[in-house]
mmCIF file with all atom_site columns, C-alpha atoms in Angstrom:
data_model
loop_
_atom_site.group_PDB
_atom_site.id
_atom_site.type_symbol
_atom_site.label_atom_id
_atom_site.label_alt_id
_atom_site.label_comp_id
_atom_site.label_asym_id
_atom_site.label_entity_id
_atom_site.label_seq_id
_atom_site.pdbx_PDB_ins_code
_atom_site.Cartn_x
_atom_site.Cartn_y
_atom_site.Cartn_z
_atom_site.occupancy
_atom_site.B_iso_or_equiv
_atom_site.pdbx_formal_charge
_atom_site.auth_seq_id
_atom_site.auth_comp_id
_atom_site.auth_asym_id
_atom_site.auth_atom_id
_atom_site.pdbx_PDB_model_num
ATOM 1   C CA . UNK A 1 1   ? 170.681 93.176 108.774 1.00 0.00 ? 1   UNK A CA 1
ATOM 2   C CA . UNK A 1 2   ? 167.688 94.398 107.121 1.00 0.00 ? 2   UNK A CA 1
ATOM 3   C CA . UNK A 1 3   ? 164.211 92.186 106.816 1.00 0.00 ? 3   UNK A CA 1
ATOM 4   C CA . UNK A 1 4   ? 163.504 90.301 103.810 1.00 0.00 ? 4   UNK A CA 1
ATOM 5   C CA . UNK A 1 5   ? 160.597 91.004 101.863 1.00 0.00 ? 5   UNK A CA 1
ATOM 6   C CA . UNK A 1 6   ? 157.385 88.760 102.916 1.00 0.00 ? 6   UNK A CA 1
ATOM 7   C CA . UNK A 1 7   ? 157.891 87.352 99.031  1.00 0.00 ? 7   UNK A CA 1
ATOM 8   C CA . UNK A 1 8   ? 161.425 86.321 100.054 1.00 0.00 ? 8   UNK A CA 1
ATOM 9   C CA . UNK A 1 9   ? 161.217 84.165 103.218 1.00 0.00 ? 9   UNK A CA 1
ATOM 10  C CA . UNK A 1 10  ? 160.792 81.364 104.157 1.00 0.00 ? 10  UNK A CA 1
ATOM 11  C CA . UNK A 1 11  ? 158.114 79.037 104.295 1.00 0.00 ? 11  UNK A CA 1
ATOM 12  C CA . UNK A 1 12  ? 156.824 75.734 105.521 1.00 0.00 ? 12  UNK A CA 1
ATOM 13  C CA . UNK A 1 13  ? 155.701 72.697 102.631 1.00 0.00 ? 13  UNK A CA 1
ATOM 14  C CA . UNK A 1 14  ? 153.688 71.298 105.093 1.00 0.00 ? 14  UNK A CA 1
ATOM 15  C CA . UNK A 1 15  ? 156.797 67.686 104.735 1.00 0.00 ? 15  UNK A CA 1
ATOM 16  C CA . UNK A 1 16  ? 159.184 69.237 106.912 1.00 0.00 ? 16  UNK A CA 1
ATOM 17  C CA . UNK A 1 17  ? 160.930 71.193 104.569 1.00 0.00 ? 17  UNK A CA 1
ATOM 18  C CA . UNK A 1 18  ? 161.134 74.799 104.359 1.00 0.00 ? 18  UNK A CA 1
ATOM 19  C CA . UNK A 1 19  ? 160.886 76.519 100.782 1.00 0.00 ? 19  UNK A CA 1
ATOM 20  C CA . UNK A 1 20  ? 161.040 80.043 100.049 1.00 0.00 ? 20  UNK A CA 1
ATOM 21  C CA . UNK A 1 21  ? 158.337 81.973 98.003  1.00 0.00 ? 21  UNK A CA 1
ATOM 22  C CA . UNK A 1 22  ? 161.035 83.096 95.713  1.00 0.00 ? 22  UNK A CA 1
ATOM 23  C CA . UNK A 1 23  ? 161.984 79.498 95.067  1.00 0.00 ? 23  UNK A CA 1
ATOM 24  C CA . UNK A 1 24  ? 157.735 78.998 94.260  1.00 0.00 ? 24  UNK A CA 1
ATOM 25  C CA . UNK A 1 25  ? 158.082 82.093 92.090  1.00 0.00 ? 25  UNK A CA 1
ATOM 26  C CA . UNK A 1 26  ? 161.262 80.609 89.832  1.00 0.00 ? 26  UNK A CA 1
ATOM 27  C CA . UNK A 1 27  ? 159.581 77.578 89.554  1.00 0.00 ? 27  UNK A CA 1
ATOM 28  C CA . UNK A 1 28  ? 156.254 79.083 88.506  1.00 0.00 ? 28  UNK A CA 1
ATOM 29  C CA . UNK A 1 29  ? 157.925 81.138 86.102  1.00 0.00 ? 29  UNK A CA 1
ATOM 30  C CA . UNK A 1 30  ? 159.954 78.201 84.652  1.00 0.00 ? 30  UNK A CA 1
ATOM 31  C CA . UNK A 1 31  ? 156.769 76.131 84.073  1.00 0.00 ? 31  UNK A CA 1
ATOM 32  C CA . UNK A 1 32  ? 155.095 79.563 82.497  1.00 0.00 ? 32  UNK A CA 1
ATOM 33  C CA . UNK A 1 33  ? 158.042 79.390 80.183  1.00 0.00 ? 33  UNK A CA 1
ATOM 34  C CA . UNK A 1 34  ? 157.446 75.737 79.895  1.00 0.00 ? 34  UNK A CA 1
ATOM 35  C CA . UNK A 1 35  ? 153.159 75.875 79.006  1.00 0.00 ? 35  UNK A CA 1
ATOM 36  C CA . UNK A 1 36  ? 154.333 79.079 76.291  1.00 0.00 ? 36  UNK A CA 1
ATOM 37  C CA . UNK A 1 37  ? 156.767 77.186 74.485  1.00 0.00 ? 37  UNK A CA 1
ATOM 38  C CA . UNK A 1 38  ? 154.037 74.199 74.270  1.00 0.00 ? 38  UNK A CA 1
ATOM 39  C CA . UNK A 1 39  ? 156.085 70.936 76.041  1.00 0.00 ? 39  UNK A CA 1
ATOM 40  C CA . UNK A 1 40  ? 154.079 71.024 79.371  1.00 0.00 ? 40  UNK A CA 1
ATOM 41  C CA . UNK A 1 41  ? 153.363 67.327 79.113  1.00 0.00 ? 41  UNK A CA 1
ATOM 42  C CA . UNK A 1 42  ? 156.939 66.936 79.296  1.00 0.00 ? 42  UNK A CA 1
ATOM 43  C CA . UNK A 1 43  ? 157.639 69.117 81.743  1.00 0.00 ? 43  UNK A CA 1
ATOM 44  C CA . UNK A 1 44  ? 157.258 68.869 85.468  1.00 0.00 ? 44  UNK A CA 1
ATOM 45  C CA . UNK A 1 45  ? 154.987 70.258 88.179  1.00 0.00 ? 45  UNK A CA 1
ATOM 46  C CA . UNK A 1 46  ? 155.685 72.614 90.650  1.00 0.00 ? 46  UNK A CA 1
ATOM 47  C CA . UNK A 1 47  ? 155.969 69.958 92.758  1.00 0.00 ? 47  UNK A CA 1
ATOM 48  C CA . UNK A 1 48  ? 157.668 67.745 91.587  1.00 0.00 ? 48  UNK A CA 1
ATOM 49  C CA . UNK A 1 49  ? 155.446 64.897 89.936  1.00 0.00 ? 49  UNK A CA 1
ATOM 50  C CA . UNK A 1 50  ? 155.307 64.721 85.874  1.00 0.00 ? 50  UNK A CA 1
ATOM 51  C CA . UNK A 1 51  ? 153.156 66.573 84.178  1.00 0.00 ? 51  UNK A CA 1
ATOM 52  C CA . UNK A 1 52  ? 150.042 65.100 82.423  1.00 0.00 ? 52  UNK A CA 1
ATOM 53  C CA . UNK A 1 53  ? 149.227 65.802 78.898  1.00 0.00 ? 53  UNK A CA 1
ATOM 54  C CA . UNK A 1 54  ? 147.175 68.060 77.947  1.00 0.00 ? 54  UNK A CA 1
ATOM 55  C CA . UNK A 1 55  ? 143.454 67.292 77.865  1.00 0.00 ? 55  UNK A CA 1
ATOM 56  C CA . UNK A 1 56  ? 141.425 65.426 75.455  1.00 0.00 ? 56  UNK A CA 1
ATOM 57  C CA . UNK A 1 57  ? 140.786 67.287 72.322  1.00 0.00 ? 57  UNK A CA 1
ATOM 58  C CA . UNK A 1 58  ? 137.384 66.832 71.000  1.00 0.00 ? 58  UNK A CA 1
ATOM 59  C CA . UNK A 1 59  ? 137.892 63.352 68.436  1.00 0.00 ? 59  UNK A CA 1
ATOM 60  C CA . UNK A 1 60  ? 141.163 62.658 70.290  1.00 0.00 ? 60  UNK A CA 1
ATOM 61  C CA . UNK A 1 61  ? 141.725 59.784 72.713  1.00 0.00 ? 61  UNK A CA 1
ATOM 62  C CA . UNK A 1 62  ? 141.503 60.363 76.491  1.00 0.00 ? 62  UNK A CA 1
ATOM 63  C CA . UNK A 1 63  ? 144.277 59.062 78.551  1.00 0.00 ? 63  UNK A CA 1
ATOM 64  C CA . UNK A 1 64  ? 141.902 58.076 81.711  1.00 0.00 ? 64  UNK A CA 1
ATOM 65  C CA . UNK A 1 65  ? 143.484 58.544 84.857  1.00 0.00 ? 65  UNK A CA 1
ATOM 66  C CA . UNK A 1 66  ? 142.531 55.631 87.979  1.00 0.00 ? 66  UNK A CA 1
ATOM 67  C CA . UNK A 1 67  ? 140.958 56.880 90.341  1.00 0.00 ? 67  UNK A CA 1
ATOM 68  C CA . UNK A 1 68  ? 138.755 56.227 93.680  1.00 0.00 ? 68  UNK A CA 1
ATOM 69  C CA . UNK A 1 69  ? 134.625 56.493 94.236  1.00 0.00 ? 69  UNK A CA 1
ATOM 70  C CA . UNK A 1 70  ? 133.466 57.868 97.162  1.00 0.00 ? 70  UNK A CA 1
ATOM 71  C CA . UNK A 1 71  ? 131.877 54.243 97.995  1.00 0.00 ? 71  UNK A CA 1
ATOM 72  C CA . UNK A 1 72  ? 135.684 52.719 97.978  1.00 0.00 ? 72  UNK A CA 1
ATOM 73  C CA . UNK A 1 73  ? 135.781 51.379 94.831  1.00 0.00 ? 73  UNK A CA 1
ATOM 74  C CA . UNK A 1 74  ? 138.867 51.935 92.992  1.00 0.00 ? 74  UNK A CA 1
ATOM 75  C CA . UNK A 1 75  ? 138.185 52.361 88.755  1.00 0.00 ? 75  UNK A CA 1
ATOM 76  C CA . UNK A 1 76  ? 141.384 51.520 86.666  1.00 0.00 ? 76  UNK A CA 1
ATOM 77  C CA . UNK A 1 77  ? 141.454 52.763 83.148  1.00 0.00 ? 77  UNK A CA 1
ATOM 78  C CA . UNK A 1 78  ? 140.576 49.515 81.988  1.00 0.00 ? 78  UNK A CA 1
ATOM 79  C CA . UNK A 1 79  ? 137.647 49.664 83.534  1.00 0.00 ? 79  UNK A CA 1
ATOM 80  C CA . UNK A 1 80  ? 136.583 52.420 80.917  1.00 0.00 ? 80  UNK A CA 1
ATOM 81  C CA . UNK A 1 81  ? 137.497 50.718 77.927  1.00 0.00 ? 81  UNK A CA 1
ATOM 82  C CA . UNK A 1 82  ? 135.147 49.804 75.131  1.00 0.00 ? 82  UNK A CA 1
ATOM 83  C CA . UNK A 1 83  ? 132.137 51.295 76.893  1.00 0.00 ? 83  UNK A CA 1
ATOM 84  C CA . UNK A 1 84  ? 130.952 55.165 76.306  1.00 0.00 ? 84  UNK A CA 1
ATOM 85  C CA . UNK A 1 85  ? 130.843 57.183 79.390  1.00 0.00 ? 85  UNK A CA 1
ATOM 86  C CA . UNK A 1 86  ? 129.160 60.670 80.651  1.00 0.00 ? 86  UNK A CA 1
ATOM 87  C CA . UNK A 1 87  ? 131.429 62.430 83.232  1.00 0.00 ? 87  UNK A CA 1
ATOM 88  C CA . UNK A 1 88  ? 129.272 65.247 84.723  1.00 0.00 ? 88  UNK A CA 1
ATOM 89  C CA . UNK A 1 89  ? 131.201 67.661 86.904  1.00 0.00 ? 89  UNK A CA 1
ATOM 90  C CA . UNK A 1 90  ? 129.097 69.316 89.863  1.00 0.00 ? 90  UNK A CA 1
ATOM 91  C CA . UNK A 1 91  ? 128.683 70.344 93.307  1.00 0.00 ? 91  UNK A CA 1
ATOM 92  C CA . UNK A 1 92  ? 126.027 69.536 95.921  1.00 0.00 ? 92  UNK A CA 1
ATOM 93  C CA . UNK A 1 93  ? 125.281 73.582 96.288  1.00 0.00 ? 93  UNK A CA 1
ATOM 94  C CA . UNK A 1 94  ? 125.058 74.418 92.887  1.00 0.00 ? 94  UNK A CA 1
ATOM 95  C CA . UNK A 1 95  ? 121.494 75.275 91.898  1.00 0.00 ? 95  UNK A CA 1
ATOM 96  C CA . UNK A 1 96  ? 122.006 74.401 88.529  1.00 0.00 ? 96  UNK A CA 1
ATOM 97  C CA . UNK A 1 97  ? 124.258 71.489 88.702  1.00 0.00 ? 97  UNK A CA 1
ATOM 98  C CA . UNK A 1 98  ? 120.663 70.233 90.990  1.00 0.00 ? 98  UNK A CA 1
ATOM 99  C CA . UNK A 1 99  ? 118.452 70.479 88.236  1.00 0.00 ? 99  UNK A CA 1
ATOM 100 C CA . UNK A 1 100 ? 120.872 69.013 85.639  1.00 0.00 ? 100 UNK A CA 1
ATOM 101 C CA . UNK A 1 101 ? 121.522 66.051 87.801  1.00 0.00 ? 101 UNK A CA 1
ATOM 102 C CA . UNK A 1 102 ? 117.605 65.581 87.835  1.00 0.00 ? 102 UNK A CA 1
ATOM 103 C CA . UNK A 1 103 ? 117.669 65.151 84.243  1.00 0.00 ? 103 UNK A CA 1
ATOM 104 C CA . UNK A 1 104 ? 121.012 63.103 84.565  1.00 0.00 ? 104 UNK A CA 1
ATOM 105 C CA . UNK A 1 105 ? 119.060 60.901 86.848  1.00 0.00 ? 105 UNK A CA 1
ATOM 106 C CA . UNK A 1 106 ? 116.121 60.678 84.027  1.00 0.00 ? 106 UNK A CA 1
ATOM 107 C CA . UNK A 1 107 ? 118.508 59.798 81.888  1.00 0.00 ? 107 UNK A CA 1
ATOM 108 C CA . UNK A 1 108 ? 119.704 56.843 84.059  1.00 0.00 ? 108 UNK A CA 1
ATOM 109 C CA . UNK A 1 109 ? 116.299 55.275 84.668  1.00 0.00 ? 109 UNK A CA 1
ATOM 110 C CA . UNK A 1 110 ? 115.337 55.513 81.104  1.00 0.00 ? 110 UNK A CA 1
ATOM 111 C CA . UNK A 1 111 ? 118.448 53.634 79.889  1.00 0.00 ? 111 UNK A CA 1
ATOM 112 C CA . UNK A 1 112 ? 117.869 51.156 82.589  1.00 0.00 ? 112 UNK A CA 1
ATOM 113 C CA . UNK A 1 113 ? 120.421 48.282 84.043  1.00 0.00 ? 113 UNK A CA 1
ATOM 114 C CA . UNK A 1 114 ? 121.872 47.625 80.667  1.00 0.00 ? 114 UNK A CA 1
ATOM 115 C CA . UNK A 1 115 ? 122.243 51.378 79.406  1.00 0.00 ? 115 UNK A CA 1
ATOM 116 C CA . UNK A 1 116 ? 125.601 51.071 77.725  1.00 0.00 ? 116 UNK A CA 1
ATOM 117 C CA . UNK A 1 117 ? 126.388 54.457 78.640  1.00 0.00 ? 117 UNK A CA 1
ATOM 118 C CA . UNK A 1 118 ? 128.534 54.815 81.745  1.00 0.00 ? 118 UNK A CA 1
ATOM 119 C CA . UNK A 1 119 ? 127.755 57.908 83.894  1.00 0.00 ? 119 UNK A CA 1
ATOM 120 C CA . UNK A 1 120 ? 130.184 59.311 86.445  1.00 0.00 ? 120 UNK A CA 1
ATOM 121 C CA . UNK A 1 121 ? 129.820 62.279 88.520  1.00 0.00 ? 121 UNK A CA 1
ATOM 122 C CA . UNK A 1 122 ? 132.829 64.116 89.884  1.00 0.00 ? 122 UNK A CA 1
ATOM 123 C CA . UNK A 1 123 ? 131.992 66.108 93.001  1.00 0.00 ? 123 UNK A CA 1
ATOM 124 C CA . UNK A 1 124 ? 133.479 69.294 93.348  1.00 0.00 ? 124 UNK A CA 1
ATOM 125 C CA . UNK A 1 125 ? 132.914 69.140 97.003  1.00 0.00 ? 125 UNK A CA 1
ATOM 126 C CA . UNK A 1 126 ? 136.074 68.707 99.837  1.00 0.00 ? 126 UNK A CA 1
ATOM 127 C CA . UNK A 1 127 ? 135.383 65.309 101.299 1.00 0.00 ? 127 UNK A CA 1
ATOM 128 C CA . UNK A 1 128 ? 132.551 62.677 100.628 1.00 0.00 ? 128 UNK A CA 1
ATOM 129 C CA . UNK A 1 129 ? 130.561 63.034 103.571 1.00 0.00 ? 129 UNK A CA 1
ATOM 130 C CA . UNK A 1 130 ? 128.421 66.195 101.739 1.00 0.00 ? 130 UNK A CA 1
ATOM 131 C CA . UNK A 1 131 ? 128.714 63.843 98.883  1.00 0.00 ? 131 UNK A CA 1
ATOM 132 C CA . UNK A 1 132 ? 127.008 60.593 100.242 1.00 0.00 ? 132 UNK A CA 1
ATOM 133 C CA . UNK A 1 133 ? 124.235 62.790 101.563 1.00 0.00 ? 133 UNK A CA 1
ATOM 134 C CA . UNK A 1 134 ? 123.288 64.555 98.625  1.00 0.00 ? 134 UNK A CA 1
ATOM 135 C CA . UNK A 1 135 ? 122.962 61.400 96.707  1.00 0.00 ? 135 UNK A CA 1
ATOM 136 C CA . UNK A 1 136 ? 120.456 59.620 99.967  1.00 0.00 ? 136 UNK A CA 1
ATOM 137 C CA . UNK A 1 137 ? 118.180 63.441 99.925  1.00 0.00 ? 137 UNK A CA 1
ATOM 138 C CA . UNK A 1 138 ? 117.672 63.276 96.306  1.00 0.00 ? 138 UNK A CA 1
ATOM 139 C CA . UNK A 1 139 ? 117.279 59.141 95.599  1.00 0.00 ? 139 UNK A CA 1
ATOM 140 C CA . UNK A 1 140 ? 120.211 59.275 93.172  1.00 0.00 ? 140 UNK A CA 1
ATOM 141 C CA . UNK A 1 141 ? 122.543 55.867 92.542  1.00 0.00 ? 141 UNK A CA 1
ATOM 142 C CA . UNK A 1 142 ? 125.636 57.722 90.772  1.00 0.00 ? 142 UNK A CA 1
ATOM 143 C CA . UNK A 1 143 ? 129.024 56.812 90.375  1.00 0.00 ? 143 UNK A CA 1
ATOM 144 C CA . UNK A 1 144 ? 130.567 59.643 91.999  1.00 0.00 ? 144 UNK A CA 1
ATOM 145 C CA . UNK A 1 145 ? 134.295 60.412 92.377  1.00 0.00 ? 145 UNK A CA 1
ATOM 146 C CA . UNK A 1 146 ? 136.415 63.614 94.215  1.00 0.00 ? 146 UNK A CA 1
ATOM 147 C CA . UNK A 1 147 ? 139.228 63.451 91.673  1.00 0.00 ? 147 UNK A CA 1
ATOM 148 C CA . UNK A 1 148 ? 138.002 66.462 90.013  1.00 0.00 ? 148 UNK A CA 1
ATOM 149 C CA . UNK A 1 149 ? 141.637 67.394 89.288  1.00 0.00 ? 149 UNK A CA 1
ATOM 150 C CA . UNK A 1 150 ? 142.435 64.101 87.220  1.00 0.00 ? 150 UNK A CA 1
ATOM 151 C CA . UNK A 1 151 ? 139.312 63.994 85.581  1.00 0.00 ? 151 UNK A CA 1
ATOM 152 C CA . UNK A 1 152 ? 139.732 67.796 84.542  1.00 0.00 ? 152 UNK A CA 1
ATOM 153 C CA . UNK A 1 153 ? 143.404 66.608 83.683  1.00 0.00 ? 153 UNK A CA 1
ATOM 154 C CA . UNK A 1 154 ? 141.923 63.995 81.054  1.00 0.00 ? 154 UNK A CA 1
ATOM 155 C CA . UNK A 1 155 ? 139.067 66.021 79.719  1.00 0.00 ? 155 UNK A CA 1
ATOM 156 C CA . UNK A 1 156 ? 139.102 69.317 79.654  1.00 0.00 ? 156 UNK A CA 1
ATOM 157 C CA . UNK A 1 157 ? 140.402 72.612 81.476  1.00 0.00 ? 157 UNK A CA 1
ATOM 158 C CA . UNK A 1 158 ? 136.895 73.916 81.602  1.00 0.00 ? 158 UNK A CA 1
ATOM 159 C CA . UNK A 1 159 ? 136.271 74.720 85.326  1.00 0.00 ? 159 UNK A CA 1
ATOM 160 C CA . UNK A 1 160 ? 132.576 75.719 84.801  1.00 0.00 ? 160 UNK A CA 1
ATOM 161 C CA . UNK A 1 161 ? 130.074 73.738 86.942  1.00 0.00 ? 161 UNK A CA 1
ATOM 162 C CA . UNK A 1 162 ? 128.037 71.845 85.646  1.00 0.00 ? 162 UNK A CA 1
ATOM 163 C CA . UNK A 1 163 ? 130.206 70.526 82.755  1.00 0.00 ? 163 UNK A CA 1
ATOM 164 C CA . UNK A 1 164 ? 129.124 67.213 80.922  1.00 0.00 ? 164 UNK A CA 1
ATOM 165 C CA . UNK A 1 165 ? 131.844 65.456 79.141  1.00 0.00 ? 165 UNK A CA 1
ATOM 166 C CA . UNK A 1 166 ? 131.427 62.335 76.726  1.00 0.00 ? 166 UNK A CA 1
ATOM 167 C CA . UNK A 1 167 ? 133.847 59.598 75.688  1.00 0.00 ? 167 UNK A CA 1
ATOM 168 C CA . UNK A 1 168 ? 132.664 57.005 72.933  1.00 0.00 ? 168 UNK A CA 1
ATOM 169 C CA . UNK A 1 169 ? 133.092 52.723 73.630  1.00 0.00 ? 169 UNK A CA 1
ATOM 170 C CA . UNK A 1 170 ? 136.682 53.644 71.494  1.00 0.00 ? 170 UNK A CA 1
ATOM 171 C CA . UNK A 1 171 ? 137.444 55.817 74.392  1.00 0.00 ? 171 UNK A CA 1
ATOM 172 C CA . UNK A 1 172 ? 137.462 59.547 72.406  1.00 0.00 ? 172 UNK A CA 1
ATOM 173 C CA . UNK A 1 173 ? 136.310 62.380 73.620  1.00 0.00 ? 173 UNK A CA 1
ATOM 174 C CA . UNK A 1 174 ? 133.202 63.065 71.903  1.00 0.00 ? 174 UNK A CA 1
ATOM 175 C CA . UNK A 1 175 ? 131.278 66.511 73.804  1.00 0.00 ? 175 UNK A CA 1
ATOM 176 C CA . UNK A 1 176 ? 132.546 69.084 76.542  1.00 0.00 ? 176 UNK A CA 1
ATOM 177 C CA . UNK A 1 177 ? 129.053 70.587 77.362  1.00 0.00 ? 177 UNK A CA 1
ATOM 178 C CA . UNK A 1 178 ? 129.510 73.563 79.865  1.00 0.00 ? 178 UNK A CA 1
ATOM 179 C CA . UNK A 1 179 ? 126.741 75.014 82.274  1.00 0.00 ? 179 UNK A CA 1
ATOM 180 C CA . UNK A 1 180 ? 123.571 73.291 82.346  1.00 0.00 ? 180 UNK A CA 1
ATOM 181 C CA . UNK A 1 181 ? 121.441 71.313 79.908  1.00 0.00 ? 181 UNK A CA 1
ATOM 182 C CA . UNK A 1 182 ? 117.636 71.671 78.937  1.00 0.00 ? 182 UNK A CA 1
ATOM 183 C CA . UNK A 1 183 ? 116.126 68.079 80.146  1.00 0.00 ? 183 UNK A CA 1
ATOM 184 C CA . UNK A 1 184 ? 115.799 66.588 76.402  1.00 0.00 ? 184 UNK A CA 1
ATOM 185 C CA . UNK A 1 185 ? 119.522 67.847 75.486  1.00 0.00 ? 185 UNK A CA 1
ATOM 186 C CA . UNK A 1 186 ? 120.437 65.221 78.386  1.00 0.00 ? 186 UNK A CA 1
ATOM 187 C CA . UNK A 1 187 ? 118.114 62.281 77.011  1.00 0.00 ? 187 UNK A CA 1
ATOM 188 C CA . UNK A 1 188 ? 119.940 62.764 73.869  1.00 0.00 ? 188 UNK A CA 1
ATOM 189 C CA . UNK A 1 189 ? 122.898 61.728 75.468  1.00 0.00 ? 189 UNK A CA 1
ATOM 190 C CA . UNK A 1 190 ? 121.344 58.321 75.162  1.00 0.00 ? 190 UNK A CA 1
ATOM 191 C CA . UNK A 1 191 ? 122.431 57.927 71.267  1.00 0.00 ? 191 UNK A CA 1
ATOM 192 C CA . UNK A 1 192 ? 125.756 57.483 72.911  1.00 0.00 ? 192 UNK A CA 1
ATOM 193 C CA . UNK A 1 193 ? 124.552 54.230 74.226  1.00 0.00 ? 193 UNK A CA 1
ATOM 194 C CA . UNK A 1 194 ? 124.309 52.460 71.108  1.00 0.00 ? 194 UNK A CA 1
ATOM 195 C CA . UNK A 1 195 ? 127.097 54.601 69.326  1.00 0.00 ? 195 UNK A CA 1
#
């Protein structure tokens, strides 16, 4: 009996069960054929789990997923209504996501404890230990999150770093700013405040 091709056999999910990469490779295919004919969002996920609509379009409504802060706090999408918020995606070892959060942090202090303008950062990083000591080396008190994935789910498919995304207090998505801002570009994000 001849050898299967390495594409053919089988492999472990990592649950017990074994699945083979040409199973992966139908699936894949099915949910290419899936994205092309434009139902994703009704569609399901390689593995399993139902797909999310697609992300906010700029003026439309963003369907906010729940999800945890690195301090343990949990934030339900209630918790984002009627309030605008600045979602800054970022990693601690990107150069210019470092200077951008500078200005984010500028931002912050000018707005001050009632700023009206919500401002969560979403880590790019693998766990929150790299996290919790970026924010202690550079005096920063942000709202920061790992669920990059349900946050780019919501917002936007952009995968550039750092990306700046605003929702108004009526919860639509207002800017998708890729790569990093000029220092007064950010303080302008204050008019969202009162907006």
């Amino acid at each position: 009996m001849s050898k299967l091709p390495a594409f053919l056999e089988s492999t472990p999910d990592g649950h017990g069960r074994d699945l083979t990469r040409r199973r992966v490779v139908q699936d894949a295919a099915a949910l290419a054929g899936v994205a092309a004919s434009g139902s994703l969002s009704a569609g399901l996920s390689l593995f399993g789990s139902p797909a999310r609509a697609a992300p906010a379009s700029i003026g439309g409504a963003v369907d906010w997923p729940a999800f945890e802060l690195i301090d343990g706090r949990r934030v339900e999408p209630v918790d984002l209504k009627a309030q605008a918020v600045l979602v800054v995606f970022f990693a601690t070892t990107c150069p210019f996501c470092a200077r951008h959060n500078e200005h984010v942090h500028k931002l912050m202090q000018r707005l001050g404890a009632r700023a009206g303008l919500r401002v969560i950062h979403v880590a790019q990083d693998g766990s929150a230990a790299p996290v919790k000591d970026y924010l202690v080396r550079h005096g920063y008190s942000f709202e920061v999150t790992l669920a990059s994935r349900a946050l780019h789910e919501a917002l936007s498919a952009r995968r550039v770093i750092p990306l700046s995304c605003v929702v108004d207090r009526q919860g639509r998505l207002r800017e998708v700013i890729p790569g990093e801002m000029f220092e007064e570009d950010v303080l302008e994000l204050a008019r969202w405040a009162q907006a």
